[in-house]
PDB file of C-alpha atoms in Angstrom:
ATOM      1  CA  UNK N  14       0.000   0.000   0.000  1.00  0.00           C
ATOM      2  CA  UNK N  15       1.245   3.449  -0.821  1.00  0.00           C
ATOM      3  CA  UNK N  16       1.501   6.246   1.672  1.00  0.00           C
ATOM      4  CA  UNK N  17      -0.634   9.326   1.371  1.00  0.00           C
ATOM      5  CA  UNK N  18       1.322  12.456   0.666  1.00  0.00           C
ATOM      6  CA  UNK N  19      -0.336  15.579   1.992  1.00  0.00           C
ATOM      7  CA  UNK N  20       0.972  18.611   0.187  1.00  0.00           C
ATOM      8  CA  UNK N  21       0.025  21.793   1.996  1.00  0.00           C
ATOM      9  CA  UNK N  22       0.588  25.447   1.409  1.00  0.00           C
ATOM     10  CA  UNK N  23      -0.021  27.819   4.290  1.00  0.00           C
ATOM     11  CA  UNK N  24      -0.418  31.356   3.034  1.00  0.00           C
ATOM     12  CA  UNK N  25      -0.587  34.095   5.636  1.00  0.00           C
ATOM     13  CA  UNK N  26      -4.079  35.547   5.464  1.00  0.00           C
ATOM     14  CA  UNK N  27      -5.483  37.552   8.384  1.00  0.00           C
ATOM     15  CA  UNK N  28      -3.544  37.591  11.630  1.00  0.00           C
ATOM     16  CA  UNK N  29      -6.283  35.774  13.558  1.00  0.00           C
ATOM     17  CA  UNK N  30      -7.081  33.212  10.859  1.00  0.00           C
ATOM     18  CA  UNK N  31      -5.150  31.257   8.263  1.00  0.00           C
ATOM     19  CA  UNK N  32      -6.406  28.846   5.653  1.00  0.00           C
ATOM     20  CA  UNK N  33      -4.490  25.671   4.916  1.00  0.00           C
ATOM     21  CA  UNK N  34      -4.896  24.485   1.318  1.00  0.00           C
ATOM     22  CA  UNK N  35      -3.314  21.503  -0.325  1.00  0.00           C
ATOM     23  CA  UNK N  36      -3.720  18.305  -2.300  1.00  0.00           C
ATOM     24  CA  UNK N  37      -3.649  14.701  -1.129  1.00  0.00           C
ATOM     25  CA  UNK N  38      -1.761  12.442  -3.545  1.00  0.00           C
ATOM     26  CA  UNK N  39      -0.551   8.848  -3.620  1.00  0.00           C
ATOM     27  CA  UNK N  40       3.138   8.891  -2.716  1.00  0.00           C
ATOM     28  CA  UNK N  41       3.985   6.266  -5.336  1.00  0.00           C
ATOM     29  CA  UNK N  42       1.937   7.294  -8.371  1.00  0.00           C
ATOM     30  CA  UNK N  43       1.352  10.987  -7.481  1.00  0.00           C
ATOM     31  CA  UNK N  44      -2.337  10.469  -8.431  1.00  0.00           C
ATOM     32  CA  UNK N  45      -4.924  12.483  -6.518  1.00  0.00           C
ATOM     33  CA  UNK N  46      -6.574  10.673  -3.599  1.00  0.00           C
ATOM     34  CA  UNK N  47     -10.264  11.583  -3.445  1.00  0.00           C
ATOM     35  CA  UNK N  48     -12.139  11.224  -0.168  1.00  0.00           C
ATOM     36  CA  UNK N  49      -9.117  11.361   2.139  1.00  0.00           C
ATOM     37  CA  UNK N  50      -9.873  12.794   5.567  1.00  0.00           C
ATOM     38  CA  UNK N  51      -7.493  15.640   6.385  1.00  0.00           C
ATOM     39  CA  UNK N  52      -7.257  16.716  10.021  1.00  0.00           C
ATOM     40  CA  UNK N  53      -5.433  19.767  11.396  1.00  0.00           C
ATOM     41  CA  UNK N  54      -3.893  19.034  14.808  1.00  0.00           C
ATOM     42  CA  UNK N  55      -2.329  21.402  17.322  1.00  0.00           C
ATOM     43  CA  UNK N  56       1.040  20.741  18.972  1.00  0.00           C
ATOM     44  CA  UNK N  57      -0.662  18.686  21.721  1.00  0.00           C
ATOM     45  CA  UNK N  58      -2.466  16.493  19.174  1.00  0.00           C
ATOM     46  CA  UNK N  59      -5.918  18.030  19.670  1.00  0.00           C
ATOM     47  CA  UNK N  60      -8.119  18.342  16.590  1.00  0.00           C
ATOM     48  CA  UNK N  61      -8.401  21.945  15.337  1.00  0.00           C
ATOM     49  CA  UNK N  62     -10.296  21.261  12.074  1.00  0.00           C
ATOM     50  CA  UNK N  63     -11.202  18.407   9.733  1.00  0.00           C
ATOM     51  CA  UNK N  64     -12.302  18.119   6.106  1.00  0.00           C
ATOM     52  CA  UNK N  65     -12.573  15.606   3.242  1.00  0.00           C
ATOM     53  CA  UNK N  66     -10.481  15.978   0.069  1.00  0.00           C
ATOM     54  CA  UNK N  67     -12.459  16.465  -3.133  1.00  0.00           C
ATOM     55  CA  UNK N  68     -12.389  14.363  -6.301  1.00  0.00           C
ATOM     56  CA  UNK N  69      -9.139  16.079  -7.316  1.00  0.00           C
ATOM     57  CA  UNK N  70      -7.560  15.489  -3.875  1.00  0.00           C
ATOM     58  CA  UNK N  71      -7.785  19.201  -3.039  1.00  0.00           C
ATOM     59  CA  UNK N  72      -8.668  20.395   0.454  1.00  0.00           C
ATOM     60  CA  UNK N  73      -8.914  23.634   2.426  1.00  0.00           C
ATOM     61  CA  UNK N  74      -9.471  24.020   6.141  1.00  0.00           C
ATOM     62  CA  UNK N  75      -8.960  26.602   8.885  1.00  0.00           C
ATOM     63  CA  UNK N  76      -5.435  26.293  10.188  1.00  0.00           C
ATOM     64  CA  UNK N  77      -5.383  28.662  13.175  1.00  0.00           C
ATOM     65  CA  UNK N  78      -3.478  26.914  15.964  1.00  0.00           C
ATOM     66  CA  UNK N  79      -2.582  23.920  13.787  1.00  0.00           C
ATOM     67  CA  UNK N  80       0.921  22.446  13.949  1.00  0.00           C
ATOM     68  CA  UNK N  81       0.466  19.445  11.669  1.00  0.00           C
ATOM     69  CA  UNK N  82      -1.878  17.682   9.254  1.00  0.00           C
ATOM     70  CA  UNK N  83      -2.964  14.063   9.314  1.00  0.00           C
ATOM     71  CA  UNK N  84      -4.206  12.466   6.075  1.00  0.00           C
ATOM     72  CA  UNK N  85      -6.168   9.201   6.263  1.00  0.00           C
ATOM     73  CA  UNK N  86      -7.842   7.112   3.536  1.00  0.00           C
ATOM     74  CA  UNK N  87      -8.884   3.446   3.456  1.00  0.00           C
ATOM     75  CA  UNK N  88      -6.359   1.451   1.436  1.00  0.00           C
ATOM     76  CA  UNK N  89      -3.471   3.824   2.235  1.00  0.00           C
ATOM     77  CA  UNK N  90      -1.120   4.265   5.153  1.00  0.00           C
ATOM     78  CA  UNK N  91      -1.899   7.436   7.133  1.00  0.00           C
ATOM     79  CA  UNK N  92       0.474  10.363   6.693  1.00  0.00           C
ATOM     80  CA  UNK N  93       1.297  12.910   9.401  1.00  0.00           C
ATOM     81  CA  UNK N  94       3.007  16.077   8.156  1.00  0.00           C
ATOM     82  CA  UNK N  95       4.177  19.091  10.148  1.00  0.00           C
ATOM     83  CA  UNK N  96       3.014  22.379   8.669  1.00  0.00           C
ATOM     84  CA  UNK N  97       6.655  23.349   8.279  1.00  0.00           C
ATOM     85  CA  UNK N  98       6.834  20.516   5.708  1.00  0.00           C
ATOM     86  CA  UNK N  99       8.729  17.996   7.828  1.00  0.00           C
ATOM     87  CA  UNK N 100       7.302  14.676   9.035  1.00  0.00           C
ATOM     88  CA  UNK N 101       7.037  14.701  12.850  1.00  0.00           C
TER      89      UNK N 101
END
């Protein structure tokens, strides 16, 4: 089974709120992974926000207070990615 790769870009929006956008892809084939659950977690592991990737693997969710993203989809290994781009 391939790992999910969660590619995220974190643009600075308003000071109190930021939006995390990205695409979930298969780490082996680089094909989009539709229906993956993407969860934003804070540094203590508490859930800050959650969404489901669209048909093209794209997602967007509020990222205020988030330190990392967790991508999960049946048939794939989960992927945990720090918002600085490094795996924790």
